Structure formats: structure tokens, C-alpha cells
PDB file of C-alpha atoms in Angstrom:
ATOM      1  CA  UNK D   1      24.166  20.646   2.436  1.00  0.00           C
ATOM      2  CA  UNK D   2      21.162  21.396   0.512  1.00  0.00           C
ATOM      3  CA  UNK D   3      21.676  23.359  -2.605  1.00  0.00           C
ATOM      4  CA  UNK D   4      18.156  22.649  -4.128  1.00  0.00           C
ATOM      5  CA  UNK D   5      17.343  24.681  -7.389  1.00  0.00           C
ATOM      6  CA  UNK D   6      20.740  26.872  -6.458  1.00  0.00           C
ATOM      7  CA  UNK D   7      22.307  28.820  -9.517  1.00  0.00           C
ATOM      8  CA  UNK D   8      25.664  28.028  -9.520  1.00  0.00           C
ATOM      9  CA  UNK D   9      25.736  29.051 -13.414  1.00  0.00           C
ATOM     10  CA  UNK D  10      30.032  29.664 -14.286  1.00  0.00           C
ATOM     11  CA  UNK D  11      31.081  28.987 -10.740  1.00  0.00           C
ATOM     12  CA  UNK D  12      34.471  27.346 -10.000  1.00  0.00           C
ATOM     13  CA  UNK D  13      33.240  24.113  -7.180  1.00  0.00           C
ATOM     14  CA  UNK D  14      36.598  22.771  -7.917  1.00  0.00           C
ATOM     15  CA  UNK D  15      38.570  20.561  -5.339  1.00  0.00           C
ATOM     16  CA  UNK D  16      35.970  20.669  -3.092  1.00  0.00           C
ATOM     17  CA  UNK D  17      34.011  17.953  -0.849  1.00  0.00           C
ATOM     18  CA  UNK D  18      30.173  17.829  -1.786  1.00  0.00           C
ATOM     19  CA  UNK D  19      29.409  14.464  -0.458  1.00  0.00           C
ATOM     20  CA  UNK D  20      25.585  13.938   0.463  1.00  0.00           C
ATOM     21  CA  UNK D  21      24.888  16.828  -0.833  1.00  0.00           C
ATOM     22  CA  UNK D  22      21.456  17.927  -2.775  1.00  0.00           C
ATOM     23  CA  UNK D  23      22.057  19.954  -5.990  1.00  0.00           C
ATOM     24  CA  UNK D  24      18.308  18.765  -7.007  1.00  0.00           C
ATOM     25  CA  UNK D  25      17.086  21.018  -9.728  1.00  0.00           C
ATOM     26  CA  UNK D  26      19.947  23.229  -9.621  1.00  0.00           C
ATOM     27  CA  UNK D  27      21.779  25.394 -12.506  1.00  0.00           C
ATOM     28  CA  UNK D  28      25.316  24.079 -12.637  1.00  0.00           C
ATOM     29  CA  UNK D  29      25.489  25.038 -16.238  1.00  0.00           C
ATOM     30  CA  UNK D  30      29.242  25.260 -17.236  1.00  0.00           C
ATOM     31  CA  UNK D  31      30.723  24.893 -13.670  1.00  0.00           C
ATOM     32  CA  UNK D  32      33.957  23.544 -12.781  1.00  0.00           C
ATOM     33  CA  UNK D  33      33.434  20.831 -10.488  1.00  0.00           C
ATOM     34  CA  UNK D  34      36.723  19.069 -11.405  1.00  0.00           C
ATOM     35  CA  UNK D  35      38.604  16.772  -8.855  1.00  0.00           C
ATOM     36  CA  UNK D  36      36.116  17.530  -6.245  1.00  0.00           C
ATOM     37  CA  UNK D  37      34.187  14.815  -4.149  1.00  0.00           C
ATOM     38  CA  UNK D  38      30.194  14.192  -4.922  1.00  0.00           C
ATOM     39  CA  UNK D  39      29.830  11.015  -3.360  1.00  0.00           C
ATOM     40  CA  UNK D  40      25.883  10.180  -2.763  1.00  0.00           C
ATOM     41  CA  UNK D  41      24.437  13.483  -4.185  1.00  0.00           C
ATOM     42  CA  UNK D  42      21.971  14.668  -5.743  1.00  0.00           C
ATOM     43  CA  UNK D  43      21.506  16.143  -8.917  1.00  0.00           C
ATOM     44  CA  UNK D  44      17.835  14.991  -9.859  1.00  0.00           C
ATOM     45  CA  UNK D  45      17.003  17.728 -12.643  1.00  0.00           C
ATOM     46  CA  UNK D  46      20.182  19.602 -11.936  1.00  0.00           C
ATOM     47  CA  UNK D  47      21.066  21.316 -15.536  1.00  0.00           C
ATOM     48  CA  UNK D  48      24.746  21.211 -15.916  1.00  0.00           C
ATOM     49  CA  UNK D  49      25.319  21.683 -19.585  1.00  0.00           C
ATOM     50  CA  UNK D  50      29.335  22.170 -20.743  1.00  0.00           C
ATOM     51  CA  UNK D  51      30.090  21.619 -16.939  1.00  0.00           C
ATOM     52  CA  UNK D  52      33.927  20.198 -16.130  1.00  0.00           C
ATOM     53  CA  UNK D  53      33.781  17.377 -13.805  1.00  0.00           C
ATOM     54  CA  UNK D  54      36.776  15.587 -15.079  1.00  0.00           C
ATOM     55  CA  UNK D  55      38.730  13.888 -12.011  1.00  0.00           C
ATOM     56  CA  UNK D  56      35.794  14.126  -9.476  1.00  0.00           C
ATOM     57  CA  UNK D  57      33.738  11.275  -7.522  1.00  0.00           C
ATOM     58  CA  UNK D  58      30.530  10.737  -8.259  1.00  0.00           C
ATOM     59  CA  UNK D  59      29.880   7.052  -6.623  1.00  0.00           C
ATOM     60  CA  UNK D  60      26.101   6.645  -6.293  1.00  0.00           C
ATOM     61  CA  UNK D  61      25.383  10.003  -7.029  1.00  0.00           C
ATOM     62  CA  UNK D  62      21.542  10.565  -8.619  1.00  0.00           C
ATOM     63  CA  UNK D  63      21.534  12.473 -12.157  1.00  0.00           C
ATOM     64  CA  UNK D  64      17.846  11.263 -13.065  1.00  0.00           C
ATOM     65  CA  UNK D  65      16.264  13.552 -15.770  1.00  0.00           C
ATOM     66  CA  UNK D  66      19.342  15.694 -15.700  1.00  0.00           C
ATOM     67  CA  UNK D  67      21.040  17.541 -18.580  1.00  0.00           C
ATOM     68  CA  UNK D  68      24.617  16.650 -19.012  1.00  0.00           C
ATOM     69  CA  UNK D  69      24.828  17.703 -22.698  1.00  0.00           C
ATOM     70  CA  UNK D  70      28.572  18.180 -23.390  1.00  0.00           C
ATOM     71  CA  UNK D  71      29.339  18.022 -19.718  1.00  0.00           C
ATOM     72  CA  UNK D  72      33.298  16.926 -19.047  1.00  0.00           C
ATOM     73  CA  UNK D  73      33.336  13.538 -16.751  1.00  0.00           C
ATOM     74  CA  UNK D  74      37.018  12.423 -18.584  1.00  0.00           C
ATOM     75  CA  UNK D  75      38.678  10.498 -15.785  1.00  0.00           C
ATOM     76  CA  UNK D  76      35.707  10.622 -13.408  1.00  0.00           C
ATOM     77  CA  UNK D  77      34.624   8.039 -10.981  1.00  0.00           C
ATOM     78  CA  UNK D  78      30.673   7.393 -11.434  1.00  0.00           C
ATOM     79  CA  UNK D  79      30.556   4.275 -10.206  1.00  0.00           C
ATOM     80  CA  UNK D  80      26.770   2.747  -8.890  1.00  0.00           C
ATOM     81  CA  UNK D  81      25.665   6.504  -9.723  1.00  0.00           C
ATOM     82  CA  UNK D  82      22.151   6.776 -11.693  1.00  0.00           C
ATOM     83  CA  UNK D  83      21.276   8.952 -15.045  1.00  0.00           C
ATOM     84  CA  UNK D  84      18.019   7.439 -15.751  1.00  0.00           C
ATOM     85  CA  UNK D  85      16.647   9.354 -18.332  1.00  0.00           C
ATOM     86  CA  UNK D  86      19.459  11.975 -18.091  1.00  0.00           C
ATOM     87  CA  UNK D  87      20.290  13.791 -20.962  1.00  0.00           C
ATOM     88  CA  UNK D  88      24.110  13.308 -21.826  1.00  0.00           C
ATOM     89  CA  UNK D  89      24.213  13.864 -25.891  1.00  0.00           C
ATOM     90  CA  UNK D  90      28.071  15.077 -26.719  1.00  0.00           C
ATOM     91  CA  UNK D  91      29.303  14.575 -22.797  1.00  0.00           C
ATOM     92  CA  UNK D  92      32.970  13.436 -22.923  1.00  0.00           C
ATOM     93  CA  UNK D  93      33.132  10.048 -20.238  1.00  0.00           C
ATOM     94  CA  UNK D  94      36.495   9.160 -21.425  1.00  0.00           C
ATOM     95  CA  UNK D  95      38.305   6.802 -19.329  1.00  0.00           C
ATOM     96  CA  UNK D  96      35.174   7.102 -16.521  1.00  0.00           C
ATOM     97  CA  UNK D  97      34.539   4.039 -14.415  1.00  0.00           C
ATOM     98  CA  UNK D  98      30.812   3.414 -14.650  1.00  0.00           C
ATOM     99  CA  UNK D  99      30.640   0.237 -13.284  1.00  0.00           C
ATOM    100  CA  UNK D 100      27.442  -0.977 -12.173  1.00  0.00           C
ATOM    101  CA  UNK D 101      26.117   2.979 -12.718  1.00  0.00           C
ATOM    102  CA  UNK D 102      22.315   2.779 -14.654  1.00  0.00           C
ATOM    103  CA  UNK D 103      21.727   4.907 -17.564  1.00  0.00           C
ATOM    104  CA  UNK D 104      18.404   3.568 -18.612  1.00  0.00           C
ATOM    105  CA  UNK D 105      16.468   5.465 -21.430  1.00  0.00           C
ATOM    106  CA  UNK D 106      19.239   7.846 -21.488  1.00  0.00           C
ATOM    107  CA  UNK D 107      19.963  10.181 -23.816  1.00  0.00           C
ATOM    108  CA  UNK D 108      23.735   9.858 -24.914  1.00  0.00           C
ATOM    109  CA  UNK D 109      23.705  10.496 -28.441  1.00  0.00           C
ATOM    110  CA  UNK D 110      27.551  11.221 -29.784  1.00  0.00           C
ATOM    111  CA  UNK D 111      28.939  10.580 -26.155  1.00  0.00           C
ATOM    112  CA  UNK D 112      32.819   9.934 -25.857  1.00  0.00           C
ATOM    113  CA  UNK D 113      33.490   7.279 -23.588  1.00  0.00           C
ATOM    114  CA  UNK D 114      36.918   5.971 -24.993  1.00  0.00           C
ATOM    115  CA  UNK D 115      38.547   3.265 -22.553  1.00  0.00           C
ATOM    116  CA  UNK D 116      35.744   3.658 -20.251  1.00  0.00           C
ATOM    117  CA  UNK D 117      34.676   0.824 -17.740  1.00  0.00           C
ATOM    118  CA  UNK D 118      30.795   0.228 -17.632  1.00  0.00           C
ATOM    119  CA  UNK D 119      30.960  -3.368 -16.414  1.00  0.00           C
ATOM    120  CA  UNK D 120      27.697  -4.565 -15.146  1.00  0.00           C
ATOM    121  CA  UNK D 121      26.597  -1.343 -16.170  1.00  0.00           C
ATOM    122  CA  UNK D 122      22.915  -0.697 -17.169  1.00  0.00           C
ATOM    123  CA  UNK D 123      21.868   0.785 -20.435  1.00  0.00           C
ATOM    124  CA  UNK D 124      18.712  -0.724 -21.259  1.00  0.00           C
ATOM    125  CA  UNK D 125      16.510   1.711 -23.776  1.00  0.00           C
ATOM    126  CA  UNK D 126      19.500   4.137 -24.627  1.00  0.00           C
ATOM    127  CA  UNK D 127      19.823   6.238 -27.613  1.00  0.00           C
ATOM    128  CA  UNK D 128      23.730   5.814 -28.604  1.00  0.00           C
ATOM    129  CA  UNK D 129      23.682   6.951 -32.009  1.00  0.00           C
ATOM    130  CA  UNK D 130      26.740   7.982 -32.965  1.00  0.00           C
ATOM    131  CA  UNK D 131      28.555   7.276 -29.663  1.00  0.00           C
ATOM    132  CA  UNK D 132      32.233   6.502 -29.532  1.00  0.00           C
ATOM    133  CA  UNK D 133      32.508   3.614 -27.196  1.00  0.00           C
ATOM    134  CA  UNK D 134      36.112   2.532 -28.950  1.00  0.00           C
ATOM    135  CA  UNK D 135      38.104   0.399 -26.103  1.00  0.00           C
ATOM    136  CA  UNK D 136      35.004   0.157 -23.616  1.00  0.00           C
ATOM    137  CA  UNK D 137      34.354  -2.520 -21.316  1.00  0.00           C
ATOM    138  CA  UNK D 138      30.927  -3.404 -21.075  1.00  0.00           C
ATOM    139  CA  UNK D 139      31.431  -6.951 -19.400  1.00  0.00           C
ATOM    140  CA  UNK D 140      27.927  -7.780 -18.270  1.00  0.00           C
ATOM    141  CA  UNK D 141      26.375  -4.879 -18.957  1.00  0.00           C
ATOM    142  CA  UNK D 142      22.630  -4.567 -19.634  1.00  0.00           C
ATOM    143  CA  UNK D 143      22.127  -3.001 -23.010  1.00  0.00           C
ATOM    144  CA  UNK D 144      18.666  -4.662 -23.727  1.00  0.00           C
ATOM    145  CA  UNK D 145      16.954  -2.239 -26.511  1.00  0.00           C
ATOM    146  CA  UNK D 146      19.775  -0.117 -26.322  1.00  0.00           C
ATOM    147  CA  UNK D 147      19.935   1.905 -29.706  1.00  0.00           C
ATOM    148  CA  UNK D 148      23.286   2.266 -30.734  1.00  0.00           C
ATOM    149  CA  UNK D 149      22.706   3.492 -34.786  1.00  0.00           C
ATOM    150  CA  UNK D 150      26.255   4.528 -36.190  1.00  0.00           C
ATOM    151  CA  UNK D 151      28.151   3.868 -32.988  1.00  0.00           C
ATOM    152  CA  UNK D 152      31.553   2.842 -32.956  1.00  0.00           C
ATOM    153  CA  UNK D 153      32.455  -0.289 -30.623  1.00  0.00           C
ATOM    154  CA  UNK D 154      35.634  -1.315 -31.932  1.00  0.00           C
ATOM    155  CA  UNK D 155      38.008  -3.485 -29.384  1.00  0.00           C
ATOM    156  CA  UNK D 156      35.166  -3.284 -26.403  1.00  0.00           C
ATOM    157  CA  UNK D 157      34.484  -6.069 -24.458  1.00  0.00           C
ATOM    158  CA  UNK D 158      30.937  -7.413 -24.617  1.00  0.00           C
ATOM    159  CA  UNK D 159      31.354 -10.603 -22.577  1.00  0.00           C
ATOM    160  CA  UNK D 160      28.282 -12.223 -20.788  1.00  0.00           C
ATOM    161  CA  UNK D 161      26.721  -8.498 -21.665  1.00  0.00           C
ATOM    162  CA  UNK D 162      22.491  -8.595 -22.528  1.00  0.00           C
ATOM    163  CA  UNK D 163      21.691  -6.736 -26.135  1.00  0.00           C
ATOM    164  CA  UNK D 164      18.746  -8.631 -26.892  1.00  0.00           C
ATOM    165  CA  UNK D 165      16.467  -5.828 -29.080  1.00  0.00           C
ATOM    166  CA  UNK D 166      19.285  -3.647 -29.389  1.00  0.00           C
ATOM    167  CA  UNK D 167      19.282  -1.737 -32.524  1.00  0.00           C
ATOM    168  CA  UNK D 168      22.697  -1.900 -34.352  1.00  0.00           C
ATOM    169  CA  UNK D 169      21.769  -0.557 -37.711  1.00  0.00           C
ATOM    170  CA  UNK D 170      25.430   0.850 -39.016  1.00  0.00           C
ATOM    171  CA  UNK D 171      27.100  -0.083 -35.935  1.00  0.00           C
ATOM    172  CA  UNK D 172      30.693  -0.419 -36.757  1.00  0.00           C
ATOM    173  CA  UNK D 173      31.697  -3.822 -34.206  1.00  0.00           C
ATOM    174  CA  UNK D 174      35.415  -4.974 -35.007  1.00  0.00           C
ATOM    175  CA  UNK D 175      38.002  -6.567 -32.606  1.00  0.00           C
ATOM    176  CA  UNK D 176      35.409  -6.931 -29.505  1.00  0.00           C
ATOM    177  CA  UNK D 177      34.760  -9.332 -27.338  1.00  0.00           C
ATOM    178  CA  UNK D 178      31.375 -11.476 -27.351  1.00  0.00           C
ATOM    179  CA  UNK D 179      31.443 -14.102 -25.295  1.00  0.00           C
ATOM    180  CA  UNK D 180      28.752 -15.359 -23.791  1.00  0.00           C
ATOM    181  CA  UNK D 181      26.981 -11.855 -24.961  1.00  0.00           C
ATOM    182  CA  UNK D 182      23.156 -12.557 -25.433  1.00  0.00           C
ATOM    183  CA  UNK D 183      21.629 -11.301 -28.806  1.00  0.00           C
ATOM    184  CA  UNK D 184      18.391 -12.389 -29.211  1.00  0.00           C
ATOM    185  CA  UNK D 185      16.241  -9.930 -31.823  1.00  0.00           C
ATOM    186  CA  UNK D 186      19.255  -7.681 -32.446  1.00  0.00           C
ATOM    187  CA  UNK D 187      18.089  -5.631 -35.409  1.00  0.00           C
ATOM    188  CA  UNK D 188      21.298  -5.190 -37.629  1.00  0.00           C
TER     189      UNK D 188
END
């Protein structure tokens, strides 16, 4: 179904089945779209500000250049999805599953992704600052020139992950896992 540049602005989408569906440069802007099925769509440019979409699927779904600022993906599945250059500065991704999903030159400054799993992940030239990636697992993830100034890793697992140029000026790193982790040029 093709919802391009639609204004869903407020409107409950909850429980529902959006799969291969194009939301491309549409106003979601605090929807609920909670526990509802987005597999494959697309949201390039979509603005979804403060939107809920806690529970919901979002495997391979495309978010490139969207805003996402404080949007609600708690418990969401966002697996091989794409936010290239997305902005998600405050959004809560606690306890998402991320794997493999690409947030390159992202914006996902103060982000919440507590317990989340972003193996293989990449997150090459994102701005972190201040993110609380407490209990992540970034196993293999690409964070080359990742900026992650005042972020919090403590107990995430880093092992065989990439974070050569990365920018950890007053990261606090305690109780993780490096193994294997390249750090070549990490400015501390």
C-alpha cells in the first residue's frame, strides 16, 4: 500500500500489518504503531518524532534521512532495517534487536538502547554522544569513526567489533567485552 507523504500525525496504526508498505516522506509524528507488522517498508524521509513503535517488526524496513527523535522502538524487532543518516537523538531502542541493521552517519545522540542486540550491526560515522548503550551487544559490529563522546558502554560486548577512528573522548567503558575488537586511531 502506498502511503507516500500521507499525514498520519496522532493516529493509532496499532496491531496492524503494514508489510511492503511505502510511508516515504510521510508525517507519522507521534503515532502509535506499537505491535504492528512493518516488514520491508518504507519510511525514506518519513518524520515520526515521539512515535510508539515498541513491540512492532521492522525487519529490513528503510528509515534513510528519517526523523526518529524520541521515537519509542523498546522491544522492537529492526533487524537488517536501514537508518542511514536518520535522525534518532533521544529515541528509546531498549531491548531492540538490530542485528545486522545499518545506521551509518546517524544521528543518535542520547539514544537508550539498554540490553539491545546490534551484532554485526553497522554504525560507521555515528554521533553517540551521550548514548546509553549499558548491556549492548555489539559483537562484530562496524563502529569505524563512530563518535561516541560521554556514552556509557558498561558490560557491552565488543568482540571482533571495528572502532578504528572512533572518538571515545569521556566514554565511560567498564565490564565489556573486547576481544578481538579492532582499535586502531581510537581518539580517547
Amino acid at each position: 500500500v502506498n502511503f507516500r507523504g500521507s499525514d498520519f500525525k496522532g493516529t493509532n496504526l496499532s496491531k496492524s500489518n503494514f508489510s511492503m508498505s511505502s510511508f516515504e516522506g510521510a508525517d507519522l509524528s507521534n503515532c502509535d504503531l506499537s505491535s504492528s507488522n512493518f516488514t520491508g517498508a518504507n519510511f525514506r524521509t518519513a518524520h515520526a518524532a515521539g512515535a510508539d513503535m515498541s513491540f512492532s517488526t521492522f525487519s529490513g524496513a528503510d528509515f534513510s534521512g528519517s526523523g526518529l527523535q524520541k521515537t519509542n522502538f523498546a522491544n522492537a524487532k529492526i533487524t537488517c532495517a536501514t537508518f542511514d543518516q536518520a535522525d534518532l537523538t533521544g529515541a528509546n531502542l531498549q531491548m531492540t534487536d538490530a542485528a545486522l541493521a545499518t545506521f551509518r552517519n546517524a544521528r543518535m545522540e542520547e539514544i537508550d538502547a539498554y540490553g539491545s542486540s546490534m551484532i554485526g550491526a553497522n554504525l560507521s560515522g555515528a554521533i553517540l554522544h551521550k548514548a546509553n548503550l549499558r548491556g549492548t551487544d555489539l559483537n562484530g559490529a562496524d563502529l569505524t569513526s563512530a563518535d561516541f563522546t560521554g556514552a556509557v558502554l558498561l558490560e557491552v560486548s565488543l568482540t571482533g567489533a571495528d572502532l578504528s577512528n572512533a572518538d571515545m573522548h569521556g566514554t565511560q567503558i567498564r565490564r565489556s567485552d573486547m576481544i578481538r575488537a579492532k582499535t586502531e586511531n581510537v581518539k580517547k
